[in-house]
Amino acid sequence: MGTRDRIEIEDDLDRMAERAANLFLNAAKEKVDRQGRFAVALSGGSTPRPMFRLLSQDPYAAEIPWHSTHIFWVDERMVPFDHPDSNFGAAKEDFLDTISIAPDHLHPMPTWTKPEEGAEIYEAELKAYFDRFGDGFPIFDLILLGVGNDGHTASLFPGQRSLGETQRRVLNVKGGEPDLPRLTLTLPVLNRGKEVVFLVSGKKKASLLQAILQHKDPRLPARMVQPSSGELTWILDREAASLLNEEVIHG
Ligand code: 6PG
């Protein structure tokens, strides 16, 4: 199957956070130097939060070109932003409230409306941003993803119809932990990312990672992320990578 997995293994979640924050910083600088703008899509869940907290501190807070950065989300739970399950709320608390970024550079998914409407509104928001650059379909410079215990990524859950979507950029779905109505970017958006990075940590995810990276189980949504011309990187900690064989790790 398609894209090559580049696997990086760090000692623990703190080292992963540092690696991911550096990757964010480098991608932002490089893209802003080259094209004058940087568009990133962030994931929810607990794994990226130590990285988010680093982004609120120097050197990241000072050196990331926030003035040319636009931040979107790969998925969101349909709860108010001040709810503990809100992905936007978590990022706000972790770094968005601290950094110097213009409010109109933040693109949270709309949760104040009905889910179907929310998906349409966000689709229009993506269009409004990306169409200015003639890209048509959204092409993110960097997409950060996680993997849930059932192999889901963003809010694309195993066996759901959303996995077959080819036209829509955003869908409303239901599932996950917490089991809530959610909005999610679709595979055609994730697979157009220029740089797609999964962050996965902990022993609990070791056999799942083996299924994704070693057995390449095509039914797992995380395995369906195969950027057509972008790079696919997995930043793992030792525990999450503990069941992978050498051949998989070194490609
Ligand atoms: C969400 C996420 C989801 C997440 C995984 C991993 O909003 O639920 O975006 O796809 O990345 O469930 O979550 P953890 O990092 O908490 O294990």
Short mmCIF file of N, CA, C and O in Angstrom, two decimals, residues 62-128:
data_model
loop_
_atom_site.label_atom_id
_atom_site.label_comp_id
_atom_site.label_asym_id
_atom_site.label_seq_id
_atom_site.Cartn_x
_atom_site.Cartn_y
_atom_site.Cartn_z
N ALA A 62 7.87 32.27 20.69
CA ALA A 62 8.51 33.45 20.11
C ALA A 62 8.88 33.24 18.64
O ALA A 62 8.85 34.18 17.85
N GLU A 63 9.25 32.02 18.27
CA GLU A 63 9.82 31.82 16.92
C GLU A 63 8.85 31.35 15.86
O GLU A 63 9.12 31.47 14.67
N ILE A 64 7.73 30.79 16.26
CA ILE A 64 6.77 30.34 15.23
C ILE A 64 6.14 31.60 14.62
O ILE A 64 5.71 32.50 15.33
N PRO A 65 6.11 31.68 13.30
CA PRO A 65 5.53 32.87 12.66
C PRO A 65 4.00 32.86 12.72
O PRO A 65 3.31 32.63 11.72
N TRP A 66 3.47 33.14 13.91
CA TRP A 66 2.01 33.06 14.13
C TRP A 66 1.25 34.01 13.22
O TRP A 66 0.11 33.75 12.84
N HIS A 67 1.87 35.15 12.87
CA HIS A 67 1.19 36.15 12.03
C HIS A 67 0.84 35.58 10.65
O HIS A 67 -0.04 36.11 9.97
N SER A 68 1.55 34.52 10.23
CA SER A 68 1.25 33.92 8.92
C SER A 68 0.72 32.50 9.06
O SER A 68 0.72 31.72 8.11
N THR A 69 0.30 32.15 10.28
CA THR A 69 -0.17 30.78 10.56
C THR A 69 -1.69 30.77 10.72
O THR A 69 -2.24 31.65 11.40
N HIS A 70 -2.33 29.80 10.10
CA HIS A 70 -3.76 29.59 10.31
C HIS A 70 -3.96 28.20 10.91
O HIS A 70 -3.40 27.22 10.41
N ILE A 71 -4.76 28.15 11.99
CA ILE A 71 -4.93 26.89 12.71
C ILE A 71 -6.37 26.38 12.57
O ILE A 71 -7.33 27.08 12.89
N PHE A 72 -6.47 25.16 12.07
CA PHE A 72 -7.76 24.48 11.88
C PHE A 72 -7.75 23.22 12.76
O PHE A 72 -6.75 22.89 13.37
N TRP A 73 -8.87 22.50 12.75
CA TRP A 73 -8.95 21.26 13.54
C TRP A 73 -9.33 20.09 12.65
O TRP A 73 -10.09 20.26 11.68
N VAL A 74 -8.79 18.90 12.97
CA VAL A 74 -9.18 17.71 12.19
C VAL A 74 -10.52 17.17 12.64
O VAL A 74 -11.23 16.52 11.88
N ASP A 75 -10.87 17.42 13.90
CA ASP A 75 -12.18 16.99 14.37
C ASP A 75 -12.57 17.75 15.64
O ASP A 75 -11.74 18.41 16.26
N GLU A 76 -13.85 17.63 15.95
CA GLU A 76 -14.34 18.31 17.16
C GLU A 76 -15.56 17.58 17.68
O GLU A 76 -16.32 16.98 16.92
N ARG A 77 -15.68 17.61 19.00
CA ARG A 77 -16.87 17.06 19.65
C ARG A 77 -17.90 18.18 19.74
O ARG A 77 -17.53 19.33 20.01
N MET A 78 -19.19 17.86 19.56
CA MET A 78 -20.23 18.92 19.53
C MET A 78 -20.59 19.33 20.96
O MET A 78 -21.68 19.03 21.46
N VAL A 79 -19.67 20.00 21.59
CA VAL A 79 -19.90 20.53 22.94
C VAL A 79 -19.40 21.98 22.93
O VAL A 79 -18.59 22.34 22.06
N PRO A 80 -19.87 22.81 23.87
CA PRO A 80 -19.37 24.19 23.89
C PRO A 80 -17.86 24.23 24.13
O PRO A 80 -17.29 23.29 24.71
N PHE A 81 -17.21 25.31 23.69
CA PHE A 81 -15.75 25.40 23.79
C PHE A 81 -15.23 25.36 25.23
O PHE A 81 -14.08 25.03 25.46
N ASP A 82 -16.11 25.72 26.19
CA ASP A 82 -15.62 25.68 27.58
C ASP A 82 -15.91 24.34 28.25
O ASP A 82 -15.69 24.16 29.44
N HIS A 83 -16.38 23.36 27.47
CA HIS A 83 -16.65 22.02 28.00
C HIS A 83 -15.32 21.23 28.05
O HIS A 83 -14.49 21.38 27.16
N PRO A 84 -15.13 20.39 29.07
CA PRO A 84 -13.86 19.64 29.17
C PRO A 84 -13.57 18.74 27.97
O PRO A 84 -12.41 18.39 27.71
N ASP A 85 -14.60 18.35 27.19
CA ASP A 85 -14.36 17.49 26.03
C ASP A 85 -14.08 18.27 24.74
O ASP A 85 -13.89 17.67 23.68
N SER A 86 -14.07 19.60 24.81
CA SER A 86 -13.86 20.37 23.59
C SER A 86 -12.39 20.35 23.17
O SER A 86 -11.49 20.68 23.95
N ASN A 87 -12.14 19.97 21.92
CA ASN A 87 -10.76 19.96 21.41
C ASN A 87 -10.23 21.39 21.29
O ASN A 87 -9.08 21.67 21.62
N PHE A 88 -11.06 22.30 20.80
CA PHE A 88 -10.64 23.70 20.70
C PHE A 88 -10.37 24.27 22.09
O PHE A 88 -9.36 24.94 22.32
N GLY A 89 -11.27 23.94 23.03
CA GLY A 89 -11.11 24.43 24.41
C GLY A 89 -9.78 23.97 25.00
O GLY A 89 -9.10 24.76 25.68
N ALA A 90 -9.41 22.71 24.74
CA ALA A 90 -8.15 22.19 25.29
C ALA A 90 -6.96 22.96 24.70
O ALA A 90 -6.05 23.36 25.41
N ALA A 91 -6.99 23.18 23.39
CA ALA A 91 -5.87 23.89 22.75
C ALA A 91 -5.80 25.35 23.21
O ALA A 91 -4.72 25.91 23.37
N LYS A 92 -6.98 25.92 23.46
CA LYS A 92 -7.04 27.31 23.95
C LYS A 92 -6.33 27.40 25.30
O LYS A 92 -5.48 28.24 25.51
N GLU A 93 -6.69 26.46 26.15
CA GLU A 93 -6.11 26.44 27.48
C GLU A 93 -4.59 26.15 27.40
O GLU A 93 -3.80 26.77 28.11
N ASP A 94 -4.21 25.25 26.51
CA ASP A 94 -2.80 24.82 26.46
C ASP A 94 -1.88 25.86 25.82
O ASP A 94 -0.75 26.02 26.23
N PHE A 95 -2.34 26.54 24.75
CA PHE A 95 -1.42 27.50 24.13
C PHE A 95 -2.07 28.66 23.39
O PHE A 95 -1.48 29.73 23.27
N LEU A 96 -3.30 28.50 22.93
CA LEU A 96 -3.85 29.56 22.08
C LEU A 96 -4.08 30.87 22.84
O LEU A 96 -3.95 31.95 22.28
N ASP A 97 -4.41 30.73 24.13
CA ASP A 97 -4.63 31.94 24.92
C ASP A 97 -3.33 32.68 25.24
O ASP A 97 -3.37 33.83 25.66
N THR A 98 -2.20 32.01 25.06
CA THR A 98 -0.92 32.59 25.46
C THR A 98 -0.18 33.21 24.28
O THR A 98 0.52 34.20 24.43
N ILE A 99 -0.29 32.60 23.11
CA ILE A 99 0.51 33.06 21.97
C ILE A 99 -0.12 34.30 21.32
O ILE A 99 -1.29 34.59 21.53
N SER A 100 0.72 34.99 20.52
CA SER A 100 0.21 36.17 19.81
C SER A 100 -0.29 35.77 18.44
O SER A 100 0.47 35.78 17.48
N ILE A 101 -1.55 35.42 18.38
CA ILE A 101 -2.13 35.06 17.07
C ILE A 101 -3.44 35.82 16.90
O ILE A 101 -4.21 35.97 17.88
N ALA A 102 -3.66 36.32 15.70
CA ALA A 102 -4.89 37.08 15.46
C ALA A 102 -6.10 36.14 15.56
O ALA A 102 -6.03 35.00 15.06
N PRO A 103 -7.19 36.57 16.20
CA PRO A 103 -8.35 35.69 16.35
C PRO A 103 -8.86 35.13 15.02
O PRO A 103 -9.33 34.00 14.96
N ASP A 104 -8.73 35.91 13.94
CA ASP A 104 -9.26 35.39 12.67
C ASP A 104 -8.30 34.39 12.01
O ASP A 104 -8.55 33.91 10.90
N HIS A 105 -7.20 34.07 12.69
CA HIS A 105 -6.33 32.99 12.21
C HIS A 105 -6.66 31.66 12.89
O HIS A 105 -6.05 30.65 12.60
N LEU A 106 -7.63 31.70 13.80
CA LEU A 106 -8.07 30.47 14.47
C LEU A 106 -9.38 30.02 13.85
O LEU A 106 -10.31 30.82 13.70
N HIS A 107 -9.44 28.76 13.49
CA HIS A 107 -10.62 28.24 12.79
C HIS A 107 -11.19 27.03 13.52
O HIS A 107 -11.09 25.89 13.04
N PRO A 108 -11.79 27.27 14.71
CA PRO A 108 -12.40 26.14 15.41
C PRO A 108 -13.59 25.62 14.63
O PRO A 108 -14.23 26.36 13.87
N MET A 109 -13.89 24.34 14.79
CA MET A 109 -15.08 23.79 14.13
C MET A 109 -16.32 24.30 14.87
O MET A 109 -16.29 24.41 16.10
N PRO A 110 -17.39 24.63 14.14
CA PRO A 110 -18.57 25.20 14.80
C PRO A 110 -19.34 24.15 15.59
O PRO A 110 -19.73 23.12 15.04
N THR A 111 -19.55 24.42 16.85
CA THR A 111 -20.28 23.46 17.69
C THR A 111 -21.55 24.06 18.25
O THR A 111 -22.21 23.46 19.08
N TRP A 112 -21.85 25.29 17.80
CA TRP A 112 -23.01 26.01 18.34
C TRP A 112 -24.26 25.76 17.51
O TRP A 112 -25.29 26.36 17.73
N THR A 113 -24.15 24.86 16.55
CA THR A 113 -25.25 24.65 15.63
C THR A 113 -25.55 23.15 15.53
O THR A 113 -24.91 22.34 16.18
N LYS A 114 -26.52 22.78 14.68
CA LYS A 114 -26.80 21.36 14.47
C LYS A 114 -25.60 20.73 13.75
O LYS A 114 -24.98 21.40 12.91
N PRO A 115 -25.28 19.45 14.04
CA PRO A 115 -24.10 18.85 13.43
C PRO A 115 -24.05 18.96 11.89
O PRO A 115 -23.00 19.30 11.34
N GLU A 116 -25.18 18.70 11.21
CA GLU A 116 -25.16 18.74 9.73
C GLU A 116 -24.80 20.14 9.25
O GLU A 116 -24.04 20.31 8.29
N GLU A 117 -25.38 21.12 9.95
CA GLU A 117 -25.10 22.51 9.58
C GLU A 117 -23.65 22.87 9.89
O GLU A 117 -23.00 23.57 9.13
N GLY A 118 -23.17 22.36 11.02
CA GLY A 118 -21.79 22.61 11.42
C GLY A 118 -20.82 22.12 10.35
O GLY A 118 -19.85 22.80 10.01
N ALA A 119 -21.10 20.94 9.80
CA ALA A 119 -20.23 20.38 8.76
C ALA A 119 -20.23 21.29 7.54
O ALA A 119 -19.18 21.56 6.93
N GLU A 120 -21.42 21.81 7.18
CA GLU A 120 -21.50 22.71 6.02
C GLU A 120 -20.77 24.02 6.26
O GLU A 120 -20.08 24.54 5.39
N ILE A 121 -20.94 24.55 7.46
CA ILE A 121 -20.28 25.82 7.79
C ILE A 121 -18.76 25.66 7.72
O ILE A 121 -18.04 26.49 7.17
N TYR A 122 -18.26 24.55 8.26
CA TYR A 122 -16.80 24.38 8.27
C TYR A 122 -16.26 24.12 6.86
O TYR A 122 -15.19 24.57 6.50
N GLU A 123 -17.07 23.42 6.08
CA GLU A 123 -16.69 23.17 4.70
C GLU A 123 -16.54 24.52 3.96
O GLU A 123 -15.57 24.75 3.24
N ALA A 124 -17.49 25.43 4.23
CA ALA A 124 -17.44 26.76 3.61
C ALA A 124 -16.23 27.54 4.13
O ALA A 124 -15.59 28.29 3.38
N GLU A 125 -15.92 27.36 5.41
CA GLU A 125 -14.77 28.07 5.99
C GLU A 125 -13.46 27.59 5.35
O GLU A 125 -12.57 28.38 5.04
N LEU A 126 -13.36 26.30 5.12
CA LEU A 126 -12.16 25.75 4.46
C LEU A 126 -12.05 26.29 3.04
O LEU A 126 -10.98 26.69 2.58
N LYS A 127 -13.20 26.32 2.38
CA LYS A 127 -13.23 26.81 1.00
C LYS A 127 -12.79 28.27 0.95
O LYS A 127 -11.95 28.65 0.13
N ALA A 128 -13.33 29.06 1.88
CA ALA A 128 -13.01 30.49 1.90
C ALA A 128 -11.52 30.71 2.11
O ALA A 128 -10.91 31.58 1.50
#
